[in-house]
Amino acid sequence: MSDYEQVLYERIGPVARISHNRPERRNAEGTRMLEEMERAIAEALADDSVRVLVIAGVGNHFSAGHDLKEGESRRHYSVEQRYAHEERLFYDFCLKLRDAPKPTIAQVQGACLAAAFMLANMCDLVVASEDAFFADPVVNTLGAAAVEVLIHPSVLGMRAAKDLLFTGRRMDAREAYKIGMVSRLVPRSELEAETLALAGQIAKAPPFALKLVKRSLHRTMDMAGFRAGLDAHFDTHQLSHASAAFGDVWEKGLSTAIESGRKAVG
Ligand code: ZN
């Protein structure tokens, strides 16, 4: 069962904590990590003794997002190849986490960027430490139309979503807490304990009632067009991958993209 290399799977009472575990690469999400994370989430959902899932990161950062080095190897993918890859590993994977029938909490410290911003925001609640920061800089750095799941307006509000996506700037944990994207803001030293305390409190509620209320909350969003908006954005995002601006970034080389990313997030 627990033969994970890039994910740490821990059981703590009724909680399954699934952590990005590649701290030497700022927990960059490559294919292996995402496949392991998908498997770990399925393991936690299949286990009746797990009541709450926590998604976390080992080390100083939650995650800096998708592994750009690995991404470079896909620069000459056809539209069909890229669509299939991103649909399976980026889009469907994220929505499976969003639709998980058990409550989910993101435990965030340090960088939470681009694809990691997307992943953390698939969770029902977000607990962040004061050093956490969030950004989706890929409009500015890669010429891409945001990340694959356009979760931003529903967790930030439309005004802040535009601010962040147009500028690529960082939002610190305090600002994220103020606008309601972060559910609990805590000192770094208390991040794990506070997240587990919150998970433990939720774990006391009857699982079937939690499952049903989550389903109703999501159906309310879906009936207002949430899921259709995400589906539409995924296709729009694929169009941006075929643009000259996106191609130019990779022609100039990965280091230029990473450097402009560093500048964009400050
Ligand atoms: Zn993409």
XYZ file of C-alpha atoms and ligand atoms in Angstrom:
267
model
C 0.000 0.000 0.000
C 2.284 2.857 1.117
C 4.950 2.668 -1.571
C 4.941 6.400 -2.194
C 8.155 8.189 -3.189
C 7.035 11.769 -3.709
C 4.042 11.776 -1.412
C 3.955 11.244 2.330
C 0.832 9.389 3.495
C 0.166 9.624 7.236
C -2.695 8.454 9.401
C -3.333 10.589 12.495
C -6.449 9.368 14.282
C -9.399 9.913 11.928
C -7.292 12.084 9.607
C -5.311 11.082 6.517
C -2.611 13.645 5.794
C -1.284 13.527 2.230
C 1.787 15.698 1.710
C 3.810 16.759 -1.283
C 7.182 15.224 -0.402
C 9.829 16.646 -2.661
C 11.070 19.537 -0.533
C 14.405 19.813 -2.373
C 12.392 20.920 -5.439
C 9.979 23.162 -3.533
C 7.497 20.280 -3.874
C 7.196 20.745 -7.645
C 4.359 18.597 -8.976
C 5.528 16.287 -11.750
C 3.701 13.322 -13.253
C 4.917 10.879 -10.630
C 3.865 13.075 -7.733
C 0.420 13.767 -9.169
C -0.183 10.088 -9.881
C 0.897 9.201 -6.342
C -1.292 11.930 -4.904
C -4.278 10.661 -6.861
C -3.624 7.149 -5.530
C -3.190 8.417 -1.962
C -6.467 10.341 -2.115
C -8.238 7.210 -3.423
C -6.682 5.196 -0.565
C -7.963 7.682 2.010
C -11.440 7.792 0.478
C -11.693 3.997 0.410
C -10.796 3.693 4.099
C -13.905 4.025 6.285
C -11.812 4.971 9.319
C -10.596 8.134 7.534
C -13.040 10.968 8.218
C -11.083 14.015 6.970
C -8.288 14.497 4.400
C -5.512 17.056 4.865
C -3.446 18.046 1.820
C -0.061 19.446 2.870
C 3.602 19.926 1.919
C 6.780 18.666 3.611
C 9.374 21.391 4.246
C 9.232 25.161 3.863
C 6.658 25.302 1.080
C 3.286 23.812 0.261
C 4.315 23.639 -3.422
C 5.635 25.936 -6.147
C 3.254 24.322 -8.680
C 3.770 22.103 -11.689
C 7.284 20.884 -12.440
C 8.387 23.265 -15.216
C 11.491 21.208 -16.031
C 9.292 18.237 -16.782
C 6.848 20.562 -18.562
C 9.568 21.590 -20.987
C 9.711 18.020 -22.292
C 6.109 18.505 -23.461
C 6.779 21.726 -25.362
C 6.359 20.025 -28.758
C 3.250 18.081 -27.802
C 0.414 18.199 -30.319
C -2.827 19.833 -29.228
C -4.280 16.340 -28.796
C -1.395 15.080 -26.651
C -1.393 18.129 -24.390
C -5.161 18.092 -24.014
C -5.125 14.418 -22.986
C -2.246 14.930 -20.531
C -3.739 17.999 -18.852
C -7.276 16.636 -18.825
C -6.191 13.502 -16.946
C -3.518 14.795 -14.587
C -4.433 18.413 -14.033
C -8.174 18.833 -14.602
C -9.840 15.517 -13.754
C -7.413 14.964 -10.875
C -8.278 18.315 -9.302
C -12.006 17.865 -9.712
C -11.843 14.431 -8.136
C -10.357 16.080 -5.067
C -12.992 18.814 -5.134
C -15.764 16.211 -5.361
C -14.295 13.973 -2.637
C -17.203 12.792 -0.455
C -15.196 13.523 2.717
C -14.158 16.959 4.002
C -10.748 18.185 2.824
C -8.412 20.792 4.323
C -5.346 22.358 2.688
C -2.537 23.016 5.175
C -0.417 25.734 3.572
C 2.958 27.256 4.422
C 5.433 29.150 2.218
C 4.864 29.114 -1.539
C 1.504 28.060 -2.937
C 1.837 28.948 -6.595
C -0.014 28.353 -9.864
C -0.975 24.640 -9.976
C -0.514 24.405 -6.216
C -2.859 27.374 -5.774
C -5.327 25.398 -7.903
C -4.839 22.218 -5.860
C -5.087 23.894 -2.437
C -8.280 25.595 -3.516
C -9.890 22.281 -4.431
C -10.042 21.692 -0.693
C -13.096 22.645 1.337
C -11.093 24.691 3.848
C -7.628 26.282 3.872
C -5.478 26.692 6.975
C -2.454 28.892 6.267
C 0.527 30.002 8.310
C 1.593 33.641 8.343
C 4.504 32.969 5.944
C 2.249 31.507 3.235
C 1.859 33.313 -0.078
C -0.292 32.674 -3.110
C 0.017 33.576 -6.786
C -0.971 32.413 -10.237
C 1.591 34.229 -12.408
C 1.263 32.131 -15.589
C -0.529 34.799 -17.671
C 2.553 36.967 -17.217
C 5.280 34.323 -17.186
C 4.081 31.671 -19.662
C 1.452 33.378 -21.805
C -1.055 30.819 -20.497
C -4.675 31.653 -19.614
C -4.346 31.009 -15.869
C -4.015 27.393 -14.717
C -6.252 24.584 -15.919
C -8.988 24.894 -13.263
C -10.264 28.475 -13.026
C -11.101 28.290 -9.351
C -9.951 31.866 -8.708
C -13.230 33.862 -8.898
C -15.087 31.475 -6.618
C -12.455 31.576 -3.856
C -11.234 35.175 -4.252
C -14.204 37.062 -5.673
C -14.081 38.393 -9.226
C -12.292 41.655 -8.396
C -9.373 40.053 -6.562
C -9.215 37.234 -9.144
C -8.662 39.774 -11.922
C -6.099 41.674 -9.828
C -4.084 38.510 -9.184
C -4.347 37.020 -12.663
C -3.672 40.228 -14.606
C -0.636 41.222 -12.502
C 0.671 37.791 -11.448
C 1.431 39.326 -8.063
C 1.721 37.565 -4.750
C -1.039 37.643 -2.199
C 0.183 37.051 1.331
C -1.663 34.906 3.852
C -3.058 37.893 5.729
C -4.678 39.325 2.602
C -5.956 35.863 1.638
C -7.487 35.517 5.092
C -9.040 38.976 4.920
C -10.884 38.230 1.679
C -12.001 34.801 2.889
C -9.842 32.496 0.762
C -8.017 31.289 3.873
C -10.244 29.868 6.612
C -7.742 30.036 9.526
C -4.536 32.079 9.793
C -1.994 30.809 12.324
C 1.683 31.223 13.273
C 3.978 28.806 11.419
C 4.742 26.923 14.630
C 1.043 26.150 15.135
C 0.117 25.209 11.579
C 0.062 21.433 11.982
C -1.637 21.453 15.384
C -4.342 23.917 14.319
C -5.043 22.010 11.110
C -5.342 18.721 12.980
C -7.558 20.357 15.625
C -9.899 21.634 12.921
C -9.881 18.241 11.194
C -10.553 16.532 14.525
C -13.518 18.781 15.217
C -15.009 18.071 11.773
C -14.355 14.340 12.221
C -16.846 14.285 15.102
C -19.757 15.019 12.755
C -21.614 12.076 11.206
C -19.816 11.222 7.930
C -22.991 10.701 5.919
C -24.366 14.114 6.945
C -21.035 15.719 6.000
C -21.087 13.958 2.667
C -24.628 15.147 1.960
C -24.117 18.764 3.013
C -20.943 18.963 0.901
C -22.861 17.522 -2.039
C -25.628 20.101 -1.588
C -23.176 22.995 -1.341
C -21.443 21.856 -4.519
C -24.710 21.283 -6.352
C -25.740 24.832 -5.443
C -22.564 26.105 -7.106
C -22.929 23.762 -10.056
C -26.528 24.826 -10.699
C -25.297 28.432 -10.803
C -22.924 27.440 -13.600
C -19.723 26.787 -11.652
C -18.818 23.452 -13.268
C -19.805 24.587 -16.771
C -17.512 27.601 -16.310
C -14.620 25.356 -15.313
C -15.222 23.057 -18.309
C -15.267 26.043 -20.668
C -12.113 27.496 -19.172
C -10.196 24.250 -19.586
C -10.740 24.428 -23.356
C -9.832 28.142 -23.404
C -6.685 27.359 -21.438
C -5.723 24.794 -24.125
C -6.085 27.503 -26.772
C -3.545 29.636 -24.918
C -1.058 26.737 -25.095
C -1.251 26.993 -28.911
C -0.540 30.760 -28.909
C 2.600 32.515 -30.164
C 3.170 34.045 -26.723
C 3.248 30.620 -25.082
C 5.542 29.207 -27.787
C 7.942 32.166 -27.453
C 8.441 31.497 -23.753
C 9.682 27.966 -24.404
C 11.777 29.030 -27.410
C 13.625 31.462 -25.152
C 14.261 28.623 -22.746
C 13.189 27.469 -19.381
C 15.558 29.669 -17.388
C 13.979 32.795 -18.901
C 10.517 31.535 -17.942
C 11.614 30.740 -14.403
C 13.392 34.080 -14.048
C 10.376 36.045 -15.262
C 8.272 33.955 -12.889
C 10.504 34.955 -9.982
C 10.182 38.617 -10.929
C 6.424 38.382 -11.320
C 5.892 36.909 -7.896
C 8.266 39.388 -6.268
Zn -1.952 23.854 -19.227
